[in-house]
Amino acid sequence: MRIAEQLIESLRTADRVTMLTGAGLSAESGLATFRGKATSIWENFNPMDVATPHAFEQDPELVWGWYEWRRMQAMRAQPNDGHRAITALQGKLRQLSLVTQNVDDLHERAGSHFVRHLHGTLQHPRCAACGQPHEFPSSEIPNEPAAGRRIEPPRCTRCGSRVRPGVVWFGESIPRREWEAAEQSARLCDVFFCVGTSGLVEPAASLVHFAREEGALTVQINTESTGLEDRLSYDLRGSAGIILPELVCRL
Ligand code: BV8
Ligand code: ZN
């Protein structure tokens, strides 16, 4: 993949760069994407059955078991060259604001800091009634994942209600502070990157448009077309684990 020298020059002189990441970035760590492939999550599970507040009310054991399965997969996964390159970019660029839709912690485990998690995280569940955070044991060893295993959710130590996964479900709002920070970093940046995201889930999908409205360069890194191409300054077609390290080398 040939990265235009003009883009490299724009990155060298940019005061602020913002990057939105999605499931494609973690795909090279072995975590399934959500859409588009036979192995994708929403090809095999109906989001309405597992990823809505209604689903949790109807069948908390099914939903908790499903998220425990995903949490175990995420714990067993390791950051890849794409995650590590983003950490390196945070050191090389004047300012890189990192916004992710991913619920894994691979950015943090690759050493990135100040990661905005728009869709929450698998590692930080909370009480469904009072919001008290629930801690998983730090000594926990990830099990061999078993899809479809029903597990009774833990109970809140403060009020006794069920603990729920710390992710943002369909129909729920993005945490206000995360959203405000993400919107501001999109509107104020000089260059906005979309990395490994299909751009189908709102409101995250709007961030690139906010950036473009305010005059930022827009760059996509994706193995496939997303339909965004005619509104991009640069379309870098290929895997994030190859293109991001190449960007780091060129800077
Ligand atoms: C909300 C939960 C307000 C956690 C997820 C218009 C405006 C506003 C809202 C809506 C709207 N239209 C519809 C909505 C509602 C809905 C929505 O957007 N639905 C879509 C599907 C139409 N949005 C919401 O409900 C949001 N909340 O709007 O609040 C509100 C409040 C009350 C009432 C009404 C409204 C909440 C959205 C959060 C949903 N939570 N998951 C979990 O279980 O994980 S969504 C799920 O999609 C994941 O979180 C994921 O992160 C997210 C985005 O997906 P991607 O990361 O992009 O992954 P995807 O598989 O799609 O794509 C992967 C890409 O990578 C592909 O393009 C592929 O080509 C590429 N790729 C693969 N390998 C590589 C690669 N690229 C590079 N390198 C590689 N190696
Ligand atoms: Zn509680």
Short mmCIF file of C-alpha atoms and ligand atoms in Angstrom, two decimals:
data_model
loop_
_atom_site.label_atom_id
_atom_site.label_comp_id
_atom_site.label_asym_id
_atom_site.label_seq_id
_atom_site.Cartn_x
_atom_site.Cartn_y
_atom_site.Cartn_z
CA MET A 1 0.00 0.00 0.00
CA ARG A 2 1.37 3.36 -1.08
CA ILE A 3 0.69 6.13 1.44
CA ALA A 4 0.75 9.58 -0.18
CA GLU A 5 3.62 11.83 0.95
CA GLN A 6 1.06 14.65 1.18
CA LEU A 7 -0.80 12.78 3.94
CA ILE A 8 2.46 12.17 5.82
CA GLU A 9 3.26 15.89 5.55
CA SER A 10 -0.21 16.81 6.84
CA LEU A 11 0.30 14.49 9.82
CA ARG A 12 3.72 16.00 10.58
CA THR A 13 2.25 19.49 10.74
CA ALA A 14 -1.13 18.64 12.30
CA ASP A 15 -1.81 20.07 15.76
CA ARG A 16 -4.59 17.59 16.44
CA VAL A 17 -5.34 14.19 15.01
CA THR A 18 -8.37 12.10 16.02
CA MET A 19 -8.76 8.39 15.37
CA LEU A 20 -11.98 6.36 15.59
CA THR A 21 -11.36 2.62 15.77
CA GLY A 22 -13.71 -0.32 15.29
CA ALA A 23 -13.83 -4.10 15.35
CA GLY A 24 -11.60 -4.45 12.25
CA LEU A 25 -8.63 -3.27 14.32
CA SER A 26 -9.06 -6.13 16.81
CA ALA A 27 -9.83 -8.68 14.07
CA GLU A 28 -6.11 -9.34 13.68
CA SER A 29 -6.01 -10.22 17.38
CA GLY A 30 -8.55 -12.95 16.66
CA LEU A 31 -11.70 -11.14 17.87
CA ALA A 32 -14.63 -11.45 15.48
CA THR A 33 -16.03 -8.36 13.76
CA PHE A 34 -19.76 -7.65 13.99
CA ARG A 35 -20.84 -7.59 10.37
CA GLY A 36 -20.07 -8.88 6.90
CA LYS A 37 -18.48 -12.31 7.42
CA ALA A 38 -19.90 -15.76 8.21
CA THR A 39 -17.94 -15.64 11.48
CA SER A 40 -19.14 -12.10 12.38
CA ILE A 41 -21.00 -11.69 15.66
CA TRP A 42 -24.29 -10.37 14.28
CA GLU A 43 -24.34 -13.08 11.60
CA ASN A 44 -24.56 -15.65 14.40
CA PHE A 45 -26.50 -13.84 17.13
CA ASN A 46 -29.47 -11.50 16.88
CA PRO A 47 -28.50 -8.21 18.58
CA MET A 48 -32.10 -7.91 19.83
CA ASP A 49 -31.62 -11.17 21.83
CA VAL A 50 -28.36 -10.19 23.54
CA ALA A 51 -27.53 -6.50 23.15
CA THR A 52 -30.56 -4.51 24.34
CA PRO A 53 -31.87 -3.56 27.80
CA HIS A 54 -35.02 -5.54 26.98
CA ALA A 55 -32.98 -8.71 26.30
CA PHE A 56 -31.32 -8.40 29.74
CA GLU A 57 -34.70 -7.92 31.46
CA GLN A 58 -36.14 -10.97 29.67
CA ASP A 59 -33.20 -13.35 30.07
CA PRO A 60 -30.36 -12.04 32.27
CA GLU A 61 -28.59 -15.42 32.44
CA LEU A 62 -28.42 -15.71 28.64
CA VAL A 63 -27.12 -12.14 28.23
CA TRP A 64 -24.60 -12.34 31.11
CA GLY A 65 -23.32 -15.72 29.84
CA TRP A 66 -22.92 -14.31 26.34
CA TYR A 67 -20.91 -11.31 27.55
CA GLU A 68 -18.78 -13.54 29.78
CA TRP A 69 -18.00 -15.59 26.68
CA ARG A 70 -16.94 -12.43 24.85
CA ARG A 71 -14.99 -11.15 27.86
CA MET A 72 -13.04 -14.40 28.07
CA GLN A 73 -12.21 -14.15 24.35
CA ALA A 74 -11.03 -10.56 24.80
CA MET A 75 -8.89 -11.50 27.82
CA ARG A 76 -7.22 -14.28 25.84
CA ALA A 77 -6.53 -11.98 22.86
CA GLN A 78 -3.33 -9.95 22.58
CA PRO A 79 -2.85 -6.48 21.08
CA ASN A 80 -1.64 -6.60 17.47
CA ASP A 81 0.70 -4.47 15.35
CA GLY A 82 -2.17 -2.03 14.64
CA HIS A 83 -2.78 -1.36 18.36
CA ARG A 84 0.95 -0.98 18.95
CA ALA A 85 1.33 1.41 16.00
CA ILE A 86 -1.43 3.63 17.43
CA THR A 87 0.48 3.80 20.72
CA ALA A 88 3.59 4.78 18.75
CA LEU A 89 1.56 7.44 16.90
CA GLN A 90 0.47 8.89 20.25
CA GLY A 91 4.18 9.43 20.90
CA LYS A 92 5.00 10.84 17.45
CA LEU A 93 2.09 13.16 16.67
CA ARG A 94 1.54 16.42 18.53
CA GLN A 95 -1.81 15.18 19.81
CA LEU A 96 -3.70 12.01 18.94
CA SER A 97 -7.17 11.63 20.48
CA LEU A 98 -8.21 8.00 20.45
CA VAL A 99 -11.91 7.12 20.32
CA THR A 100 -12.97 3.49 20.07
CA GLN A 101 -16.18 1.59 19.57
CA ASN A 102 -14.40 -1.55 20.76
CA VAL A 103 -15.38 -3.01 24.11
CA ASP A 104 -12.08 -4.89 24.53
CA ASP A 105 -9.08 -3.34 26.32
CA LEU A 106 -6.46 -4.01 23.64
CA HIS A 107 -5.65 -0.31 23.13
CA GLU A 108 -4.83 0.02 26.83
CA ARG A 109 -2.86 -3.23 26.86
CA ALA A 110 -0.84 -1.92 23.90
CA GLY A 111 0.05 1.10 26.03
CA SER A 112 -2.29 3.74 24.60
CA HIS A 113 -3.60 6.32 27.04
CA PHE A 114 -6.80 8.40 27.35
CA VAL A 115 -8.88 5.99 25.28
CA ARG A 116 -12.52 7.10 24.89
CA HIS A 117 -14.74 3.99 24.87
CA LEU A 118 -17.98 5.05 23.19
CA HIS A 119 -19.62 1.62 23.61
CA GLY A 120 -18.30 0.90 27.11
CA THR A 121 -16.06 -2.00 28.05
CA LEU A 122 -16.44 -5.69 28.87
CA GLN A 123 -14.20 -5.34 31.94
CA HIS A 124 -16.30 -2.76 33.81
CA PRO A 125 -19.80 -4.03 34.59
CA ARG A 126 -22.06 -2.20 37.00
CA CYS A 127 -25.26 -2.67 39.00
CA ALA A 128 -28.30 -2.50 36.71
CA ALA A 129 -30.24 -0.61 39.42
CA CYS A 130 -27.85 1.72 41.29
CA GLY A 131 -24.85 1.84 38.93
CA GLN A 132 -22.30 0.67 41.53
CA PRO A 133 -19.23 -0.67 39.67
CA HIS A 134 -18.62 -4.41 39.96
CA GLU A 135 -15.03 -5.65 40.19
CA PHE A 136 -13.95 -8.92 38.61
CA PRO A 137 -11.24 -10.72 40.61
CA SER A 138 -7.84 -9.43 39.43
CA SER A 139 -6.35 -12.93 39.70
CA GLU A 140 -8.94 -14.33 37.27
CA ILE A 141 -7.67 -16.72 34.61
CA PRO A 142 -9.70 -16.58 31.39
CA ASN A 143 -11.68 -19.81 30.74
CA GLU A 144 -11.98 -21.56 27.44
CA PRO A 145 -14.94 -19.60 26.02
CA ALA A 146 -18.25 -21.47 25.73
CA ALA A 147 -20.88 -19.69 23.61
CA GLY A 148 -24.48 -19.98 24.75
CA ARG A 149 -23.66 -20.93 28.38
CA ARG A 150 -26.21 -19.37 30.74
CA ILE A 151 -24.68 -17.74 33.79
CA GLU A 152 -26.50 -16.04 36.66
CA PRO A 153 -25.24 -12.42 36.86
CA PRO A 154 -23.52 -11.46 40.12
CA ARG A 155 -25.45 -9.34 42.65
CA CYS A 156 -24.60 -5.76 43.59
CA THR A 157 -22.82 -5.55 46.96
CA ARG A 158 -24.67 -2.30 47.73
CA CYS A 159 -28.31 -2.95 46.78
CA GLY A 160 -28.52 -6.65 45.84
CA SER A 161 -29.77 -6.04 42.29
CA ARG A 162 -28.28 -7.77 39.26
CA VAL A 163 -24.97 -6.61 37.81
CA ARG A 164 -25.13 -5.87 34.06
CA PRO A 165 -22.39 -5.77 31.41
CA GLY A 166 -20.62 -2.41 31.12
CA VAL A 167 -21.33 -2.00 27.42
CA VAL A 168 -23.71 0.37 25.62
CA TRP A 169 -26.63 -1.57 24.19
CA PHE A 170 -28.76 -0.65 21.17
CA GLY A 171 -31.27 2.01 22.20
CA GLU A 172 -29.02 3.27 25.02
CA SER A 173 -27.19 6.57 24.99
CA ILE A 174 -23.43 6.84 24.77
CA PRO A 175 -22.01 7.97 28.16
CA ARG A 176 -22.30 11.77 28.04
CA ARG A 177 -18.70 12.62 28.93
CA GLU A 178 -17.32 10.15 26.39
CA TRP A 179 -19.59 11.47 23.67
CA GLU A 180 -18.89 15.14 24.36
CA ALA A 181 -15.13 14.51 24.32
CA ALA A 182 -15.38 12.48 21.11
CA GLU A 183 -17.51 15.08 19.35
CA GLN A 184 -15.17 17.87 20.39
CA SER A 185 -12.08 15.98 19.25
CA ALA A 186 -13.76 15.28 15.90
CA ARG A 187 -14.78 18.92 15.40
CA LEU A 188 -11.40 20.36 16.45
CA CYS A 189 -9.00 18.03 14.66
CA ASP A 190 -6.94 18.62 11.53
CA VAL A 191 -6.96 14.97 10.45
CA PHE A 192 -9.64 12.37 11.30
CA PHE A 193 -9.02 8.63 10.85
CA CYS A 194 -11.66 5.87 10.63
CA VAL A 195 -9.88 2.57 11.26
CA GLY A 196 -11.54 -0.84 10.87
CA THR A 197 -15.12 0.34 11.21
CA SER A 198 -18.07 -0.21 8.90
CA GLY A 199 -19.48 3.18 9.97
CA LEU A 200 -22.97 1.75 10.36
CA VAL A 201 -23.66 2.37 14.04
CA GLU A 202 -24.81 5.82 15.13
CA PRO A 203 -23.92 8.16 16.68
CA ALA A 204 -20.25 7.08 16.29
CA ALA A 205 -20.64 7.03 12.50
CA SER A 206 -21.39 10.77 12.50
CA LEU A 207 -18.00 11.75 13.93
CA VAL A 208 -16.22 11.63 10.56
CA HIS A 209 -18.89 13.91 9.09
CA PHE A 210 -18.48 16.43 11.94
CA ALA A 211 -14.73 16.44 11.28
CA ARG A 212 -15.24 16.95 7.56
CA GLU A 213 -17.79 19.76 8.10
CA GLU A 214 -15.15 21.61 10.14
CA GLY A 215 -12.53 21.21 7.40
CA ALA A 216 -10.46 18.26 8.64
CA LEU A 217 -8.79 15.82 6.27
CA THR A 218 -10.54 12.45 6.50
CA VAL A 219 -8.71 9.14 6.17
CA GLN A 220 -10.09 5.61 6.17
CA ILE A 221 -8.10 2.43 6.82
CA ASN A 222 -10.20 -0.60 5.94
CA THR A 223 -9.83 -3.88 4.09
CA GLU A 224 -13.17 -3.24 2.30
CA SER A 225 -15.19 -0.41 0.87
CA THR A 226 -17.64 1.14 3.37
CA GLY A 227 -19.48 3.51 1.07
CA LEU A 228 -17.75 6.49 2.68
CA GLU A 229 -15.12 6.75 -0.02
CA ASP A 230 -16.46 9.79 -1.91
CA ARG A 231 -16.31 11.80 1.31
CA LEU A 232 -12.73 10.89 2.19
CA SER A 233 -9.49 12.73 1.55
CA TYR A 234 -7.54 9.42 1.61
CA ASP A 235 -8.81 5.85 1.31
CA LEU A 236 -6.12 3.46 2.52
CA ARG A 237 -7.34 0.01 1.50
CA GLY A 238 -5.75 -2.83 3.47
CA SER A 239 -5.34 -4.20 6.94
CA ALA A 240 -4.83 -1.90 9.90
CA GLY A 241 -2.03 -4.14 11.20
CA ILE A 242 0.04 -3.34 8.10
CA ILE A 243 -0.96 0.24 7.21
CA LEU A 244 -0.66 1.74 10.71
CA PRO A 245 2.94 0.49 11.29
CA GLU A 246 3.82 1.83 7.83
CA LEU A 247 2.46 5.24 8.83
CA VAL A 248 4.61 5.16 11.98
CA CYS A 249 7.72 4.34 9.92
CA ARG A 250 7.07 7.17 7.48
CA LEU A 251 6.57 9.85 10.14
C1 BV8 B 1 -28.24 5.65 20.45
C2 BV8 B 1 -22.79 -3.31 22.12
C3 BV8 B 1 -29.68 7.37 21.27
C4 BV8 B 1 -21.70 -3.87 22.82
C5 BV8 B 1 -22.95 -2.09 20.11
C6 BV8 B 1 -29.62 7.22 13.71
C7 BV8 B 1 -29.20 8.12 14.68
C8 BV8 B 1 -28.98 7.69 16.00
C9 BV8 B 1 -29.19 6.36 16.34
C10 BV8 B 1 -29.61 5.48 15.38
C11 BV8 B 1 -29.83 5.90 14.08
N1 BV8 B 1 -30.21 4.85 13.36
C12 BV8 B 1 -30.25 3.77 14.17
C13 BV8 B 1 -29.90 4.12 15.41
C14 BV8 B 1 -29.85 3.22 16.56
C15 BV8 B 1 -28.59 2.44 16.77
C16 BV8 B 1 -27.87 2.20 15.46
O1 BV8 B 1 -26.97 2.91 15.07
N2 BV8 B 1 -28.20 1.13 14.78
C17 BV8 B 1 -27.58 0.79 13.48
C18 BV8 B 1 -27.23 -0.69 13.48
C19 BV8 B 1 -28.50 1.22 12.39
N3 BV8 B 1 -27.72 3.13 17.69
C20 BV8 B 1 -27.88 3.04 19.00
O2 BV8 B 1 -28.81 2.39 19.49
C21 BV8 B 1 -26.88 3.79 19.83
N4 BV8 B 1 -27.51 4.61 20.80
O3 BV8 B 1 -28.45 5.94 19.31
O4 BV8 B 1 -28.71 6.38 21.53
C22 BV8 B 1 -31.00 6.76 21.52
C23 BV8 B 1 -31.37 6.50 22.80
C24 BV8 B 1 -32.65 5.96 23.04
C25 BV8 B 1 -33.50 5.66 21.95
C26 BV8 B 1 -33.07 5.91 20.65
C27 BV8 B 1 -31.81 6.47 20.43
C28 BV8 B 1 -26.05 2.79 20.65
C29 BV8 B 1 -25.14 2.04 19.74
C30 BV8 B 1 -24.27 1.07 20.54
C31 BV8 B 1 -24.55 -0.29 20.10
N5 BV8 B 1 -23.66 -1.21 20.75
N6 BV8 B 1 -22.51 -3.10 20.73
C32 BV8 B 1 -21.33 -5.16 22.26
O5 BV8 B 1 -22.07 -6.14 22.45
O6 BV8 B 1 -20.24 -5.17 21.68
S1 BV8 B 1 -22.76 -1.95 18.38
C33 BV8 B 1 -21.46 -2.82 17.72
O7 BV8 B 1 -21.21 -2.10 16.49
C34 BV8 B 1 -20.16 -2.82 18.44
O8 BV8 B 1 -20.11 -2.09 19.59
C35 BV8 B 1 -19.21 -2.22 17.41
O9 BV8 B 1 -18.12 -1.57 17.96
C36 BV8 B 1 -20.09 -1.28 16.68
C37 BV8 B 1 -19.56 -0.75 15.42
O10 BV8 B 1 -19.18 -1.81 14.57
P1 BV8 B 1 -17.74 -1.78 13.93
O11 BV8 B 1 -16.75 -1.62 15.01
O12 BV8 B 1 -17.73 -0.80 12.83
O13 BV8 B 1 -17.61 -3.29 13.40
P2 BV8 B 1 -18.17 -3.92 12.05
O14 BV8 B 1 -18.08 -5.40 12.21
O15 BV8 B 1 -19.47 -3.38 11.67
O16 BV8 B 1 -17.12 -3.47 10.93
C38 BV8 B 1 -15.77 -3.94 10.94
C39 BV8 B 1 -15.03 -3.24 9.80
O17 BV8 B 1 -13.66 -3.58 9.88
C40 BV8 B 1 -15.51 -3.65 8.41
O18 BV8 B 1 -15.71 -2.47 7.62
C41 BV8 B 1 -14.36 -4.48 7.83
O19 BV8 B 1 -14.23 -4.33 6.43
C42 BV8 B 1 -13.20 -3.88 8.56
N7 BV8 B 1 -12.03 -4.77 8.75
C43 BV8 B 1 -12.00 -6.10 9.04
N8 BV8 B 1 -10.76 -6.52 9.22
C44 BV8 B 1 -9.96 -5.43 9.10
C45 BV8 B 1 -10.76 -4.32 8.79
N9 BV8 B 1 -10.26 -3.09 8.57
C46 BV8 B 1 -8.93 -2.94 8.69
N10 BV8 B 1 -8.08 -3.96 9.02
C47 BV8 B 1 -8.55 -5.21 9.21
N11 BV8 B 1 -7.71 -6.22 9.50
ZN ZN B 2 -26.86 -1.73 43.18
#
